[in-house]
PDB file of C-alpha atoms in Angstrom:
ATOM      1  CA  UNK B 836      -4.146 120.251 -91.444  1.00 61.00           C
ATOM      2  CA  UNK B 837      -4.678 116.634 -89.193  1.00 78.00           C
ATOM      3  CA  UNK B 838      -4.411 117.309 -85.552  1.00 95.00           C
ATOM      4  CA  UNK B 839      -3.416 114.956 -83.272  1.00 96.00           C
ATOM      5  CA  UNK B 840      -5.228 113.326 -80.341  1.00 97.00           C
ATOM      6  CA  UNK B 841      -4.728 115.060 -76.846  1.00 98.00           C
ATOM      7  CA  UNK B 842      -5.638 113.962 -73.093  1.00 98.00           C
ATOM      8  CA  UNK B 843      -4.244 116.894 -71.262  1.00 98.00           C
ATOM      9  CA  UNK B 844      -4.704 120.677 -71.928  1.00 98.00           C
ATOM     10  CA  UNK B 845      -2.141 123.969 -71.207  1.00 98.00           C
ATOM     11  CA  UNK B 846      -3.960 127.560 -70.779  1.00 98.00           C
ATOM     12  CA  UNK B 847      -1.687 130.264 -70.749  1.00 97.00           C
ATOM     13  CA  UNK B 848      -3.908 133.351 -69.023  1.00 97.00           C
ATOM     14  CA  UNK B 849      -3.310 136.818 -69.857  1.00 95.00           C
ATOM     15  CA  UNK B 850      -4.619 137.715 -73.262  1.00 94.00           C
ATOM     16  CA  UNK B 851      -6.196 134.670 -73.529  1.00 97.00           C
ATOM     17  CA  UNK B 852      -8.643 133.891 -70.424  1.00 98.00           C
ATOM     18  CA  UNK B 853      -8.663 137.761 -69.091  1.00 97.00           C
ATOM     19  CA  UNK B 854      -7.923 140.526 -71.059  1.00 96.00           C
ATOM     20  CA  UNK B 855      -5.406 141.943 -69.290  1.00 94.00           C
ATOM     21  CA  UNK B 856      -2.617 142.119 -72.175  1.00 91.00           C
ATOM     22  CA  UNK B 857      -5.242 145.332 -72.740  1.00 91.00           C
ATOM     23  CA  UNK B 858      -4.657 146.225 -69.534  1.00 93.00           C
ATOM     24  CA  UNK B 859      -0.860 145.717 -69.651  1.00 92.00           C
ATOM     25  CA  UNK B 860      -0.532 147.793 -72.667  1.00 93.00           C
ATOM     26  CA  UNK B 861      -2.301 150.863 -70.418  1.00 94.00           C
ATOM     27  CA  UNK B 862       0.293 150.615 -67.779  1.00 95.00           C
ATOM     28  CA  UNK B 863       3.123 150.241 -69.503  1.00 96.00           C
ATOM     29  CA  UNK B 864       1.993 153.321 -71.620  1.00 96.00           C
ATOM     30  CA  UNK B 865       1.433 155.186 -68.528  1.00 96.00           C
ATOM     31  CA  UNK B 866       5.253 154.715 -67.815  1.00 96.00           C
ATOM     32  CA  UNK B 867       6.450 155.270 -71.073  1.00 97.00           C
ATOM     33  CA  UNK B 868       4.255 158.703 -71.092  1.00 97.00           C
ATOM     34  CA  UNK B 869       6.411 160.065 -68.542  1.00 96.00           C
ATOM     35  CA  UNK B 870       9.667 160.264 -71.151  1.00 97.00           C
ATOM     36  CA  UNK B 871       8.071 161.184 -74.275  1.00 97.00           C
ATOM     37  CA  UNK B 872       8.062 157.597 -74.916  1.00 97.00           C
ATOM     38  CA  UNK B 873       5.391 155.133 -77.082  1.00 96.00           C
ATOM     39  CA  UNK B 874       4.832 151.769 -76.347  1.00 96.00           C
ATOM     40  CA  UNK B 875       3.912 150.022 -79.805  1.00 95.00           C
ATOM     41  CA  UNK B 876       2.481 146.777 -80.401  1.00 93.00           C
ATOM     42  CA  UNK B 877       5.406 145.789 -82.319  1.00 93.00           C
ATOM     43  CA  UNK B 878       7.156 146.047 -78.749  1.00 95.00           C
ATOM     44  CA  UNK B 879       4.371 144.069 -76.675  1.00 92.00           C
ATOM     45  CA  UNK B 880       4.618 140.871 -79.147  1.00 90.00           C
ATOM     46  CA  UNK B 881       8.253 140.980 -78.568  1.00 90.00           C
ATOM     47  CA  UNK B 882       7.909 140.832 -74.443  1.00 89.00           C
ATOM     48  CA  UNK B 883       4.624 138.999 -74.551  1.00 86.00           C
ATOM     49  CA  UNK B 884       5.253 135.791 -72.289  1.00 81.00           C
ATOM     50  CA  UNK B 885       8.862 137.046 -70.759  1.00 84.00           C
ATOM     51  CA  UNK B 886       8.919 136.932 -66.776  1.00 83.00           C
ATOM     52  CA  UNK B 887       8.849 140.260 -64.975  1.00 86.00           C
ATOM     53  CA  UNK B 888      12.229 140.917 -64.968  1.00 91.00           C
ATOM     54  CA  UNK B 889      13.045 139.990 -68.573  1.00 90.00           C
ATOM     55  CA  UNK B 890      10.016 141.963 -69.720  1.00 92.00           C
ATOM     56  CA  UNK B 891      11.237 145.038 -67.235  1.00 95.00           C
ATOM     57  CA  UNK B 892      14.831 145.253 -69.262  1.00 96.00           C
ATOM     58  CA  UNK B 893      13.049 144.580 -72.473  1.00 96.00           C
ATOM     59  CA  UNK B 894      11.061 147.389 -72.508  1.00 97.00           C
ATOM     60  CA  UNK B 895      13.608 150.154 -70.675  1.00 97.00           C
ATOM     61  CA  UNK B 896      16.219 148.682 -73.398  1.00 97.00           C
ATOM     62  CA  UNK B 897      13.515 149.475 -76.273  1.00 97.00           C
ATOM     63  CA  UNK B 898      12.462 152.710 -75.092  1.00 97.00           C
ATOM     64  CA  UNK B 899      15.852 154.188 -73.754  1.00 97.00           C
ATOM     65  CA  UNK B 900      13.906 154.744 -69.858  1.00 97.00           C
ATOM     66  CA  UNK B 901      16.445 156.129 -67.317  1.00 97.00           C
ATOM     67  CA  UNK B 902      14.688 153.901 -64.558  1.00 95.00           C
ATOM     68  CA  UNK B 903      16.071 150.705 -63.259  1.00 97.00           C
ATOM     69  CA  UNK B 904      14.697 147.507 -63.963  1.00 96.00           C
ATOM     70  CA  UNK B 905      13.676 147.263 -59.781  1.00 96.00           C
ATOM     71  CA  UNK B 906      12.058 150.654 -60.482  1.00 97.00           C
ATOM     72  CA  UNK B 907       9.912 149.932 -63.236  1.00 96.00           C
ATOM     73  CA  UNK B 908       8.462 146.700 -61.349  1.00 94.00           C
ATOM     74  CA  UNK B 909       7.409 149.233 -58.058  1.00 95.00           C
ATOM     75  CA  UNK B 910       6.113 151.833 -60.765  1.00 96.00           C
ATOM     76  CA  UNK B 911       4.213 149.483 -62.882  1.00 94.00           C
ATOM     77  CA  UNK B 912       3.215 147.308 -59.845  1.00 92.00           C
ATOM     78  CA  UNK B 913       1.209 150.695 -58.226  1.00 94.00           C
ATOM     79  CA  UNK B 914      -0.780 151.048 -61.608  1.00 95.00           C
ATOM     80  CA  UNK B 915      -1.373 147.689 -62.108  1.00 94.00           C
ATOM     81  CA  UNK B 916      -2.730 146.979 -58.448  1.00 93.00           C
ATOM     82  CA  UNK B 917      -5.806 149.037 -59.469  1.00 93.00           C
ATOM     83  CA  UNK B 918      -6.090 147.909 -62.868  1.00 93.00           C
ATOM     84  CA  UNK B 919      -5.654 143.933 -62.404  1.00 94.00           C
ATOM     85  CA  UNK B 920      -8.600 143.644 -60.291  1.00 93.00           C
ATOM     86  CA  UNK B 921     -10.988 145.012 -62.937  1.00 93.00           C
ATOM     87  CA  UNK B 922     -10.215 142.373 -65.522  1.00 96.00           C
ATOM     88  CA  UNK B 923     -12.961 140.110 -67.324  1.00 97.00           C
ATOM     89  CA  UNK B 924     -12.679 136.286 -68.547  1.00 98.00           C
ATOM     90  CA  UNK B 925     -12.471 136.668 -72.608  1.00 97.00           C
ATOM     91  CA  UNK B 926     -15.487 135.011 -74.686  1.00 97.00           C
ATOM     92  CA  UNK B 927     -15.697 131.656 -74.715  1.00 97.00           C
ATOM     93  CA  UNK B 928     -13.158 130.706 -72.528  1.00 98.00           C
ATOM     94  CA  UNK B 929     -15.163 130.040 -69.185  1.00 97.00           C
ATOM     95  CA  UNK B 930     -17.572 127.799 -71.252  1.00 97.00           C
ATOM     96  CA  UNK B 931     -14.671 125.625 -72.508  1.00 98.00           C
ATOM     97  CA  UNK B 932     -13.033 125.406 -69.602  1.00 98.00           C
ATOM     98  CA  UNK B 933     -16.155 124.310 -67.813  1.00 98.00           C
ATOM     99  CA  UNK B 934     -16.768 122.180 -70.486  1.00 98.00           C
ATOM    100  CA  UNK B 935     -13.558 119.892 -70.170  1.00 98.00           C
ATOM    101  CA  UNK B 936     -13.252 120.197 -66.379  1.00 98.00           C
ATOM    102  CA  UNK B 937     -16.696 119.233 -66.204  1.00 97.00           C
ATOM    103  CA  UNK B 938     -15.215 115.703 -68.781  1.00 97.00           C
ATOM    104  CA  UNK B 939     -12.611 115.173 -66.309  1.00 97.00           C
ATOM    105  CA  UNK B 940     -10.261 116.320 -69.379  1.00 98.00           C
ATOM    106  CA  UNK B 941      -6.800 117.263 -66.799  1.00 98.00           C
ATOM    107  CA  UNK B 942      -6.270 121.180 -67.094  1.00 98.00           C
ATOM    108  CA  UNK B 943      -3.143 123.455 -66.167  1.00 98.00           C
ATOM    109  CA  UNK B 944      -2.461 126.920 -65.795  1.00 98.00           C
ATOM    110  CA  UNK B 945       0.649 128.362 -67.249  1.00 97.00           C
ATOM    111  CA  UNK B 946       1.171 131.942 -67.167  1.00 96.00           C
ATOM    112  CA  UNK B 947       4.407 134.002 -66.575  1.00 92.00           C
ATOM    113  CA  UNK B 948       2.702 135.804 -64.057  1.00 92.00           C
ATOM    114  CA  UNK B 949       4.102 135.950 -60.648  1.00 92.00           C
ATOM    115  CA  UNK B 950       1.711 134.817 -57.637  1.00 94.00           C
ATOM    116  CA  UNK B 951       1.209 138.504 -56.483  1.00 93.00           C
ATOM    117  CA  UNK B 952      -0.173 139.264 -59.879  1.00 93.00           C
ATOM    118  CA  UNK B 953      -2.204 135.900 -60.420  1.00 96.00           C
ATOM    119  CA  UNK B 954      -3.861 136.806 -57.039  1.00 96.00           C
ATOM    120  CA  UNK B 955      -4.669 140.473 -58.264  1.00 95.00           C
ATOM    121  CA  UNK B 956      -6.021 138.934 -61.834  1.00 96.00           C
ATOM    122  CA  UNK B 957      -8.155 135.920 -60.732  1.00 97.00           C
ATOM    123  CA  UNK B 958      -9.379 138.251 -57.186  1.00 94.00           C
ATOM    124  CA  UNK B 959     -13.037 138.255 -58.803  1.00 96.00           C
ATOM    125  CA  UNK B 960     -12.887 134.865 -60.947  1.00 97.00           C
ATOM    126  CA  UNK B 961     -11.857 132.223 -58.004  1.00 97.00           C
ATOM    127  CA  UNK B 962     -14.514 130.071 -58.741  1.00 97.00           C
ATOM    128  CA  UNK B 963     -13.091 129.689 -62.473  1.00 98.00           C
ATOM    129  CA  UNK B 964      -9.405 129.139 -61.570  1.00 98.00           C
ATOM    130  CA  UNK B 965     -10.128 126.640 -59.127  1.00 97.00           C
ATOM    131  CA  UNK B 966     -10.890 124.733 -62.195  1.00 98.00           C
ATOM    132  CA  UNK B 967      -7.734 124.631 -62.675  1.00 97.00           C
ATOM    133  CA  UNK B 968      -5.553 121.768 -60.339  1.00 90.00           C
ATOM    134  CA  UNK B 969      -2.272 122.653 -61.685  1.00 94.00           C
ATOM    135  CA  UNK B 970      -1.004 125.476 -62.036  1.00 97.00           C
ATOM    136  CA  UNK B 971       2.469 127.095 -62.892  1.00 97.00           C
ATOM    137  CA  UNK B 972       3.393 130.997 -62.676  1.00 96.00           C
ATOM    138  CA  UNK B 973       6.571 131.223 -64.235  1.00 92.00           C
ATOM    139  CA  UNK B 974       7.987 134.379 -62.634  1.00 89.00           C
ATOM    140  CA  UNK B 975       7.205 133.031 -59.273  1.00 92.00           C
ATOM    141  CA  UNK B 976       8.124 129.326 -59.807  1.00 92.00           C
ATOM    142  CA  UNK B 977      11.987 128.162 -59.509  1.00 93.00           C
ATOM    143  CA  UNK B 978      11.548 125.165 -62.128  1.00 94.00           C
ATOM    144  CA  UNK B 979      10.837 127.973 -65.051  1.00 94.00           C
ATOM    145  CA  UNK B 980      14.529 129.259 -65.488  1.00 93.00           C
ATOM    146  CA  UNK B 981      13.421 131.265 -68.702  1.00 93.00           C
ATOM    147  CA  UNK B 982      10.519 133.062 -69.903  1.00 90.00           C
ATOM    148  CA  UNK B 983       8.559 132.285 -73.507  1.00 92.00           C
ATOM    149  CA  UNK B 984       9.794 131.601 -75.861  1.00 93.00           C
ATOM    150  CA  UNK B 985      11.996 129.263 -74.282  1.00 95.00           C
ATOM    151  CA  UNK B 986       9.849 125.972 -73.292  1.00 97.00           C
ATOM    152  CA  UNK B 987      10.495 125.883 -69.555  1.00 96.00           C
ATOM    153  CA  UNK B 988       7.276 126.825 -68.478  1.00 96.00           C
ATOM    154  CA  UNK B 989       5.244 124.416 -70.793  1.00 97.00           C
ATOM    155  CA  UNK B 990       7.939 121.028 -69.437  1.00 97.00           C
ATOM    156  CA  UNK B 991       7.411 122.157 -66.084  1.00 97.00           C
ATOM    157  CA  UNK B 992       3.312 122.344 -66.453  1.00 97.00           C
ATOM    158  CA  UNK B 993       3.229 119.063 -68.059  1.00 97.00           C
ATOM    159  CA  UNK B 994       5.572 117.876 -65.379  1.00 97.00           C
ATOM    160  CA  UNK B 995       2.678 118.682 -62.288  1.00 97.00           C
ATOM    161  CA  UNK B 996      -0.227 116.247 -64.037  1.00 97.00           C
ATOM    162  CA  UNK B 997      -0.405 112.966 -62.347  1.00 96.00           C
ATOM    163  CA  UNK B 998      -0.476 111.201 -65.656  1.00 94.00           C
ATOM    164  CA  UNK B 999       2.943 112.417 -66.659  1.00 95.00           C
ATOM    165  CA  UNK B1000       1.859 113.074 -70.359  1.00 97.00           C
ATOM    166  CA  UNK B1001       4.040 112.796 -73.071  1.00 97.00           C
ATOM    167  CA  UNK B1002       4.359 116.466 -74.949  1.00 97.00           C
ATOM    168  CA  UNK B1003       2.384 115.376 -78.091  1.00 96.00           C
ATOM    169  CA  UNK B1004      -0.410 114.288 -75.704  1.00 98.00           C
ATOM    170  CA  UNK B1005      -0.580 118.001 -74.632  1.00 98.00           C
ATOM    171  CA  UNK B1006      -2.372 120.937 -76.396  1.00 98.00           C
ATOM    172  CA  UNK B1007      -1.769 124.880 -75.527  1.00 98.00           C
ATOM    173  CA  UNK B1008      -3.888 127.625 -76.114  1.00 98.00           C
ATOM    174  CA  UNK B1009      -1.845 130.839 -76.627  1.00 97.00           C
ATOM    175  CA  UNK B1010      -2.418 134.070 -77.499  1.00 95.00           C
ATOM    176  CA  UNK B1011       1.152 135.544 -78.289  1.00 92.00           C
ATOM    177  CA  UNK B1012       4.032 134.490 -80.902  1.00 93.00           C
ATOM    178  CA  UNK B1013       6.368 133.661 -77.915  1.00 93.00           C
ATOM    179  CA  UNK B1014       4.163 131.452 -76.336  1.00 94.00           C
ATOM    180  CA  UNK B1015       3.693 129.229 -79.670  1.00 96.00           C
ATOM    181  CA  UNK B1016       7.293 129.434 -80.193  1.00 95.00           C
ATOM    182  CA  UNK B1017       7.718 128.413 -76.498  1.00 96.00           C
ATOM    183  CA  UNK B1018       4.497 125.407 -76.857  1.00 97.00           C
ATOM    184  CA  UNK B1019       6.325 124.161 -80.287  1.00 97.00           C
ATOM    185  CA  UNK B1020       9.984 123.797 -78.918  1.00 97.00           C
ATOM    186  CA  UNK B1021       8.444 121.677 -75.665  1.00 98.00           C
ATOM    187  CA  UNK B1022       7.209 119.550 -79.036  1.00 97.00           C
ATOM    188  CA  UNK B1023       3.308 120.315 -77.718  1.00 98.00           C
ATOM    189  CA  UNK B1024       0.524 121.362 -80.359  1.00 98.00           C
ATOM    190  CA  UNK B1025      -1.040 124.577 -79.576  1.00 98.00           C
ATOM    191  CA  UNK B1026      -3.907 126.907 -80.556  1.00 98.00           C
ATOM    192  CA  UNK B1027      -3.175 130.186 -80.975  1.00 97.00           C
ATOM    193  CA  UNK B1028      -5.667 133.377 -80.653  1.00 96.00           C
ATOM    194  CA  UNK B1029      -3.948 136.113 -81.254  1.00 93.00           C
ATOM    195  CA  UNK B1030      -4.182 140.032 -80.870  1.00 89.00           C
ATOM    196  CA  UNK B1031      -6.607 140.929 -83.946  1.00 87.00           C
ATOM    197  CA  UNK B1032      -3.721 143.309 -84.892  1.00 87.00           C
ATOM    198  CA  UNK B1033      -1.238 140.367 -85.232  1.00 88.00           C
ATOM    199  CA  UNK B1034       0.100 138.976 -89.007  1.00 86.00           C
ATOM    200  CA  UNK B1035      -1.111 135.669 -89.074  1.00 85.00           C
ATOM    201  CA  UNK B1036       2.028 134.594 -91.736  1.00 87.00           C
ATOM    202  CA  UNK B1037       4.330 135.228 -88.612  1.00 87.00           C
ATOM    203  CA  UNK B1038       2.959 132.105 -86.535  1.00 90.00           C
ATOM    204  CA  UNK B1039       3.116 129.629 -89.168  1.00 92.00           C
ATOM    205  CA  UNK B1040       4.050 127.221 -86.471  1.00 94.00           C
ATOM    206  CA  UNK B1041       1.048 127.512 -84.014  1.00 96.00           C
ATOM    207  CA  UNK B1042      -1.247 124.201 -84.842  1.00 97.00           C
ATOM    208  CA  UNK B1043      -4.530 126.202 -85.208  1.00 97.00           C
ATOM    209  CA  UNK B1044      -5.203 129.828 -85.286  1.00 96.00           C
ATOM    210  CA  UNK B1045      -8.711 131.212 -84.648  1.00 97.00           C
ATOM    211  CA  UNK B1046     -10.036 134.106 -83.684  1.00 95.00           C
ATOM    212  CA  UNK B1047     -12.310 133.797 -80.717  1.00 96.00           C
ATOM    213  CA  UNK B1048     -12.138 130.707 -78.024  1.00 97.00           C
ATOM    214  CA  UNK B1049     -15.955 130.744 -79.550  1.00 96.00           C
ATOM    215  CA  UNK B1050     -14.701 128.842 -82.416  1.00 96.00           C
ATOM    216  CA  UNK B1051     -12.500 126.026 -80.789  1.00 97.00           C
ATOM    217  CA  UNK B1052     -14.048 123.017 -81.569  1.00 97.00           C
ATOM    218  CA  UNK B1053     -12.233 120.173 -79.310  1.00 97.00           C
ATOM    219  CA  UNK B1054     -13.130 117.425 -81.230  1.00 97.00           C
ATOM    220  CA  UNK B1055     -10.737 118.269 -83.864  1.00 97.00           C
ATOM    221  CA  UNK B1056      -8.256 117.347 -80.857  1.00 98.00           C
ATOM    222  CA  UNK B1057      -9.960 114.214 -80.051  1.00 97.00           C
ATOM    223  CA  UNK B1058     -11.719 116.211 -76.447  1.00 98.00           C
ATOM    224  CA  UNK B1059     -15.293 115.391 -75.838  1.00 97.00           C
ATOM    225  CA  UNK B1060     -17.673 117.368 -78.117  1.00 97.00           C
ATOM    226  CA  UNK B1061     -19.170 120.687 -76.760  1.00 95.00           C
ATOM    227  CA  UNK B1062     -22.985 119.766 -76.669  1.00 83.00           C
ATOM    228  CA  UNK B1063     -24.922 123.121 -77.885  1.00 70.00           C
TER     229      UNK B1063
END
């Protein structure tokens, strides 16, 4: 496959810099556990990228829980504010991001994550984020109507760079189906590294799939070379 050129670059965050999806997957368990209930990994690709709310009704829907959707955020919020803070940065994805901040290559943050949560995630990796001069949390920010898949999220990141890029000039890096399906409909390219777990014939329409941020190589995207 020929990739295009890009200037600017789009990280989502959970599953993809920190491994909290992992985390995720234990509290929403937890909950589940209570009512007999399993929460599969069929399910979490299906919520993966949604804003609280959406993913709140998505799962109570899926697993028949007799708990409001207001009632799952309080429950989940008390397990996650112990869990969130014990997250680590996924390999390869601090040295990249170093890498292009460090080439003046314009970065943004867009994650679904509210700013409550975003300040729980990044509480011991500040000096990473504030790599990051733009960033967008979707459940928090009034510009992002809908959740992945829809694009909102990905037209409103783009929107905060000075440059104003076009959407071709713009690559994602994803780890779930919804957020390619989200990257692809705002017309960006995007990288995709996915769940291990995850049928790679389901996201024929990510750009690149690989398995580790250790493989990205971002001259194939015309970004400066990593120097080894």
């Amino acid at each position: 496959m020929t990739f295009k050129p890009v200037t600017h670059v789009l990280f989502d965050m959970d599953g993809l810099i920190l491994n909290t999806e992992d985390l995720y997957t234990m509290g929403f368990q937890e909950i589940a556990s209570r009512y007999g209930k399993l929460f599969t990994f069929e399910l979490k690709c299906q919520i993966m990228g949604q804003q609280s709310k959406e993913l709140a009704k998505s799962i109570i829907e899926a697993l028949e829980l007799p708990m409001s959707v207001d009632e799952f955020l309080v429950e989940t919020r008390k397990i996650f504010n112990d869990l969130f803070p014990l997250c680590s940065v996924l390999p390869g994805v601090e040295r990249l991001i170093r890498h292009l901040s460090k080439c003046n290559i314009p970065l943004g943050l867009a994650t679904s994550s509210s700013h409550e949560t975003y300040e729980l995630k990044t509480k011991n990796h500040k000096d990473l984020f504030d790599l990051f001069t733009y960033k967008t949390l979707g459940s928090s920010d009034p510009d992002v109507k809908r959740g992945k898949p829809h694009p909102d999220i990905f037209y409103t990141a783009a929107a905060k760079f000075l440059e104003k890029p076009k959407p071709q000039q713009c690559l994602v890096f994803e780890d779930s189906l919804n957020g390619v399906q989200a990257a692809t409909a705002a017309g960006m390219q995007v990288v995709l590294i996915p769940d291990s777990r995850l049928d790679y014939s389901l996201a024929s329409d990510a750009t690149l799939i690989i398995e580790s941020m250790e493989h990205f190589k971002p001259e194939l995207f015309g970004l400066p070379p990593i120097q080894e």
